[in-house]
Structures are given as structure tokens and as C-alpha cells.
mmCIF file of C-alpha atoms in Angstrom:
data_model
loop_
_atom_site.group_PDB
_atom_site.id
_atom_site.type_symbol
_atom_site.label_atom_id
_atom_site.label_comp_id
_atom_site.label_asym_id
_atom_site.label_seq_id
_atom_site.Cartn_x
_atom_site.Cartn_y
_atom_site.Cartn_z
ATOM 1 C CA MET A 51 5.942 14.637 -3.774
ATOM 2 C CA GLU A 52 4.620 15.005 -6.897
ATOM 3 C CA GLU A 53 0.716 16.046 -7.206
ATOM 4 C CA GLU A 54 -1.522 16.293 -9.922
ATOM 5 C CA ARG A 55 -5.233 16.643 -9.951
ATOM 6 C CA SER A 56 -6.237 16.436 -13.599
ATOM 7 C CA GLN A 57 -9.779 15.849 -15.529
ATOM 8 C CA GLY A 58 -10.858 15.419 -12.145
ATOM 9 C CA LYS A 59 -8.955 12.645 -11.228
ATOM 10 C CA TRP A 60 -6.462 12.479 -8.026
ATOM 11 C CA GLU A 61 -2.854 11.283 -8.948
ATOM 12 C CA GLY A 62 0.063 11.532 -6.681
ATOM 13 C CA LYS A 63 3.148 9.821 -5.820
ATOM 14 C CA LEU A 64 5.002 9.289 -2.389
ATOM 15 C CA SER A 65 8.397 7.980 -1.605
ATOM 16 C CA ALA A 66 9.863 7.006 1.666
ATOM 17 C CA GLU A 67 13.345 6.136 2.121
ATOM 18 C CA LEU A 68 15.169 3.361 3.828
ATOM 19 C CA LYS A 69 18.980 4.021 5.234
ATOM 20 C CA GLY A 70 20.127 0.098 6.148
ATOM 21 C CA PRO A 71 18.005 -1.929 4.093
ATOM 22 C CA THR A 72 18.542 -2.649 0.268
ATOM 23 C CA ALA A 73 15.506 -3.331 -1.867
ATOM 24 C CA LYS A 74 16.434 -6.992 -2.627
ATOM 25 C CA GLN A 75 15.818 -7.102 1.460
ATOM 26 C CA VAL A 76 12.426 -5.065 1.078
ATOM 27 C CA TRP A 77 10.510 -6.462 -1.191
ATOM 28 C CA PRO A 78 9.578 -9.685 0.072
ATOM 29 C CA LEU A 79 8.194 -7.686 2.963
ATOM 30 C CA LEU A 80 6.024 -5.747 0.520
ATOM 31 C CA GLU A 81 5.625 -8.771 -1.810
ATOM 32 C CA ASP A 82 3.489 -10.550 0.733
ATOM 33 C CA PHE A 83 0.603 -8.707 -0.534
ATOM 34 C CA CYS A 84 -2.033 -10.460 2.458
ATOM 35 C CA ASN A 85 0.015 -9.213 5.371
ATOM 36 C CA LEU A 86 0.136 -5.068 5.026
ATOM 37 C CA HIS A 87 -1.301 -4.870 8.462
ATOM 38 C CA LYS A 88 2.100 -6.344 9.785
ATOM 39 C CA TRP A 89 3.471 -2.934 8.091
ATOM 40 C CA LEU A 90 0.902 -0.464 8.728
ATOM 41 C CA PRO A 91 0.389 0.631 12.788
ATOM 42 C CA THR A 92 -3.359 1.834 11.351
ATOM 43 C CA ILE A 93 -4.203 -1.819 10.050
ATOM 44 C CA ASP A 94 -5.758 -4.289 12.126
ATOM 45 C CA THR A 95 -6.178 -7.180 9.753
ATOM 46 C CA CYS A 96 -5.559 -7.591 6.416
ATOM 47 C CA TYR A 97 -5.906 -11.262 5.092
ATOM 48 C CA GLN A 98 -6.832 -13.064 1.376
ATOM 49 C CA VAL A 99 -10.777 -13.941 0.201
ATOM 50 C CA ASP A 100 -10.140 -15.916 -2.270
ATOM 51 C CA ASP A 101 -7.561 -18.535 -4.138
ATOM 52 C CA HIS A 102 -5.274 -16.899 -6.529
ATOM 53 C CA GLN A 103 -2.262 -17.449 -4.565
ATOM 54 C CA GLY A 104 0.030 -20.696 -5.252
ATOM 55 C CA PRO A 105 1.737 -22.784 -2.353
ATOM 56 C CA THR A 106 5.196 -21.634 -3.653
ATOM 57 C CA THR A 107 4.410 -19.109 -6.494
ATOM 58 C CA GLY A 108 3.496 -16.478 -4.049
ATOM 59 C CA PRO A 109 0.504 -13.452 -4.895
ATOM 60 C CA ARG A 110 -0.352 -13.470 -8.523
ATOM 61 C CA PRO A 111 -2.627 -11.131 -10.141
ATOM 62 C CA GLY A 112 -6.409 -11.683 -9.408
ATOM 63 C CA LEU A 113 -5.466 -12.420 -5.580
ATOM 64 C CA ILE A 114 -8.120 -9.883 -3.199
ATOM 65 C CA ARG A 115 -7.415 -9.060 0.185
ATOM 66 C CA TYR A 116 -9.857 -7.585 2.897
ATOM 67 C CA CYS A 117 -8.000 -4.806 5.247
ATOM 68 C CA ALA A 118 -9.699 -3.251 7.873
ATOM 69 C CA ALA A 119 -9.017 -0.804 10.896
ATOM 70 C CA THR A 120 -11.028 0.231 14.056
ATOM 71 C CA THR A 121 -11.043 3.608 15.189
ATOM 72 C CA THR A 122 -13.031 5.466 17.816
ATOM 73 C CA SER A 123 -15.305 8.002 17.068
ATOM 74 C CA PRO A 124 -15.406 11.067 18.685
ATOM 75 C CA SER A 125 -18.749 9.609 20.380
ATOM 76 C CA GLY A 126 -16.807 6.660 21.716
ATOM 77 C CA GLU A 127 -18.512 4.001 19.251
ATOM 78 C CA SER A 128 -15.890 1.680 17.414
ATOM 79 C CA VAL A 129 -16.416 2.538 14.235
ATOM 80 C CA VAL A 130 -14.433 -0.017 11.449
ATOM 81 C CA SER A 131 -13.169 1.178 8.266
ATOM 82 C CA TRP A 132 -12.628 -1.329 5.652
ATOM 83 C CA ALA A 133 -11.620 -1.829 2.080
ATOM 84 C CA LYS A 134 -11.237 -5.372 -0.720
ATOM 85 C CA GLU A 135 -8.463 -4.716 -2.868
ATOM 86 C CA LYS A 136 -7.194 -6.487 -5.666
ATOM 87 C CA LEU A 137 -3.763 -7.457 -7.061
ATOM 88 C CA ILE A 138 -3.837 -6.602 -10.984
ATOM 89 C CA GLU A 139 0.007 -6.625 -11.676
ATOM 90 C CA ILE A 140 2.902 -8.091 -9.684
ATOM 91 C CA ASP A 141 6.775 -7.845 -11.210
ATOM 92 C CA PRO A 142 9.101 -8.990 -8.823
ATOM 93 C CA ALA A 143 12.218 -8.420 -11.219
ATOM 94 C CA GLN A 144 10.950 -4.533 -11.241
ATOM 95 C CA ARG A 145 9.992 -4.928 -7.191
ATOM 96 C CA SER A 146 6.651 -3.743 -8.193
ATOM 97 C CA LEU A 147 2.784 -4.209 -7.724
ATOM 98 C CA SER A 148 -0.030 -2.675 -8.183
ATOM 99 C CA TYR A 149 -3.789 -3.083 -6.908
ATOM 100 C CA GLU A 150 -6.971 -1.457 -7.051
ATOM 101 C CA ILE A 151 -9.677 -1.239 -4.575
ATOM 102 C CA LEU A 152 -12.963 -2.905 -5.265
ATOM 103 C CA ASP A 153 -15.272 -2.381 -2.542
ATOM 104 C CA ASN A 154 -14.755 0.355 0.439
ATOM 105 C CA ASN A 155 -16.425 2.270 3.251
ATOM 106 C CA VAL A 156 -14.121 4.909 3.053
ATOM 107 C CA GLY A 157 -14.930 6.818 0.027
ATOM 108 C CA PHE A 158 -13.408 5.387 -2.930
ATOM 109 C CA LYS A 159 -14.536 4.535 -6.297
ATOM 110 C CA LYS A 160 -12.246 4.104 -9.103
ATOM 111 C CA TRP A 161 -8.605 3.762 -7.411
ATOM 112 C CA VAL A 162 -5.120 2.246 -8.446
ATOM 113 C CA ALA A 163 -2.430 2.573 -6.342
ATOM 114 C CA THR A 164 1.360 1.004 -6.853
ATOM 115 C CA PHE A 165 4.106 0.102 -4.830
ATOM 116 C CA GLN A 166 7.760 -0.201 -5.666
ATOM 117 C CA VAL A 167 10.915 -0.819 -4.301
ATOM 118 C CA VAL A 168 14.238 0.809 -5.875
ATOM 119 C CA PRO A 169 17.475 0.915 -4.991
ATOM 120 C CA ILE A 170 19.748 3.881 -3.753
ATOM 121 C CA GLY A 171 22.769 3.998 -5.566
ATOM 122 C CA GLY A 172 23.229 0.924 -6.958
ATOM 123 C CA GLU A 173 22.241 -2.825 -4.626
ATOM 124 C CA GLY A 174 24.043 -1.215 -1.880
ATOM 125 C CA GLY A 175 22.593 -0.745 1.661
ATOM 126 C CA ALA A 176 20.096 1.770 0.598
ATOM 127 C CA CYS A 177 16.183 2.125 -1.078
ATOM 128 C CA GLU A 178 13.439 3.772 -1.520
ATOM 129 C CA ILE A 179 9.739 2.817 -1.595
ATOM 130 C CA ARG A 180 7.760 4.590 -3.771
ATOM 131 C CA TRP A 181 3.623 4.671 -3.296
ATOM 132 C CA SER A 182 1.880 6.373 -6.343
ATOM 133 C CA PHE A 183 -1.957 6.377 -6.860
ATOM 134 C CA VAL A 184 -4.759 7.541 -9.515
ATOM 135 C CA GLY A 185 -8.513 7.415 -8.971
ATOM 136 C CA ASP A 186 -11.547 9.337 -8.796
ATOM 137 C CA PRO A 187 -11.973 11.692 -5.519
ATOM 138 C CA ALA A 188 -12.954 10.060 -2.949
ATOM 139 C CA GLU A 189 -15.616 10.966 -0.526
ATOM 140 C CA GLY A 190 -15.594 12.401 2.773
ATOM 141 C CA TRP A 191 -11.531 13.252 1.751
ATOM 142 C CA SER A 192 -10.071 16.314 0.646
ATOM 143 C CA TYR A 193 -6.827 15.925 -1.808
ATOM 144 C CA GLU A 194 -4.840 17.354 0.641
ATOM 145 C CA SER A 195 -6.258 14.932 3.677
ATOM 146 C CA LEU A 196 -5.721 11.994 1.502
ATOM 147 C CA VAL A 197 -2.219 12.905 0.601
ATOM 148 C CA SER A 198 -1.269 13.960 4.231
ATOM 149 C CA TYR A 199 -2.391 10.136 5.555
ATOM 150 C CA TYR A 200 -0.656 8.788 2.522
ATOM 151 C CA GLU A 201 2.511 10.432 3.468
ATOM 152 C CA LEU A 202 2.362 9.110 7.208
ATOM 153 C CA ALA A 203 1.220 5.894 6.270
ATOM 154 C CA LEU A 204 3.960 5.344 4.044
ATOM 155 C CA GLN A 205 6.745 6.910 6.439
ATOM 156 C CA SER A 206 5.326 4.848 9.171
ATOM 157 C CA LEU A 207 5.513 1.518 7.004
ATOM 158 C CA ALA A 208 9.084 2.392 5.887
ATOM 159 C CA LYS A 209 10.292 2.863 9.419
ATOM 160 C CA LYS A 210 8.504 -0.277 11.017
ATOM 161 C CA MET A 211 10.106 -2.781 7.778
ATOM 162 C CA GLU A 212 13.529 -0.844 8.188
ATOM 163 C CA GLN A 213 14.027 -1.828 12.368
ATOM 164 C CA ALA A 214 12.435 -5.625 11.679
ATOM 165 C CA LEU A 215 15.009 -5.846 8.622
ATOM 166 C CA VAL A 216 17.998 -4.264 10.517
ATOM 167 C CA ALA A 217 17.137 -6.182 14.018
ATOM 168 C CA SER A 218 16.712 -9.445 11.420
ATOM 169 C CA PRO A 219 18.207 -9.448 8.463
ATOM 170 C CA VAL A 220 16.435 -11.364 5.543
#
């Protein structure tokens, strides 16, 4: 994990290795921008809120998704954390996509993140998912708690994708 906190910005790069699936197999799962809830156990729902996706062309820049997670507060109340995120760049050849958080109730102001799937040792049977971010400090988070949350989320995402692909290769 590389990290940097320069000029008041939070930046970080995390990665998770998938031992069986190839980058070519993993990319379609990550490219499916509005189905993050299938891979992140902490996300209850994720869906498209605009029309920036053609029936056969897949997601394209400008597409906006809504993601939400429900947790229980110490007092027993259900709390919904949500974010609207806009796809700002997608490059299937490089197997990468970038998005920005437009609105949320979890403390993010200006925030951009990038996912990339890269082969390890050529196009053989292993790959790595890289998740990088840059933005203004998030209210209600320490840098360390945010990185810890992202690390756990990325490892969970990779494990779930790996299990799905090993069980049913794409």
C-alpha cells in the first residue's frame, strides 16, 4: 500500500491479487459499473440513475450510479450510508475505470478513484486489482481508518470475484 498526504490531499494505492482468474476474466465484473453490490459485501444496493449506457456498448463516461449500505447504530437504529458516483473514464484496453463522488452522506467532498485490473506474469492465471484514490480529507474519517476500510473492501471484493470465477469461469 502506497500512501501520501500532500498539500491537504489524501492519496492512496491499494491492490489485491487473484490467483486463479485472469485479468481478462475479472475485467467484465469490474467494468459492470452499476453492480458493485454483487462484489462488495458492505454495499446493499447499486444501480444506474441516468441513461449513459447503451444496450450493447456498456458503461460510458457520464454514467451515474447510486450505492447504499445499511448499518445498525449502537442505539439499534438503521443508518443508510449512500453515494452518487459518476464514471469519468473507462478504458477496456487498459482494463481501468475512474469515477468521482458527486454527492454522499459519508463525508467525502472532492474525491476521485480508479480501478485497474492487471495481469501478473503475462496473461496467465493470475491478476491484480488496483484501487487508487485522491481527494480532500473525508469528514468523520481519519486517513488510517479510511485506508483500512478500503483495504478490507478491496480484499473482500477480490475474494468474492475469485470465488465466482473459479466456480464458473467466464
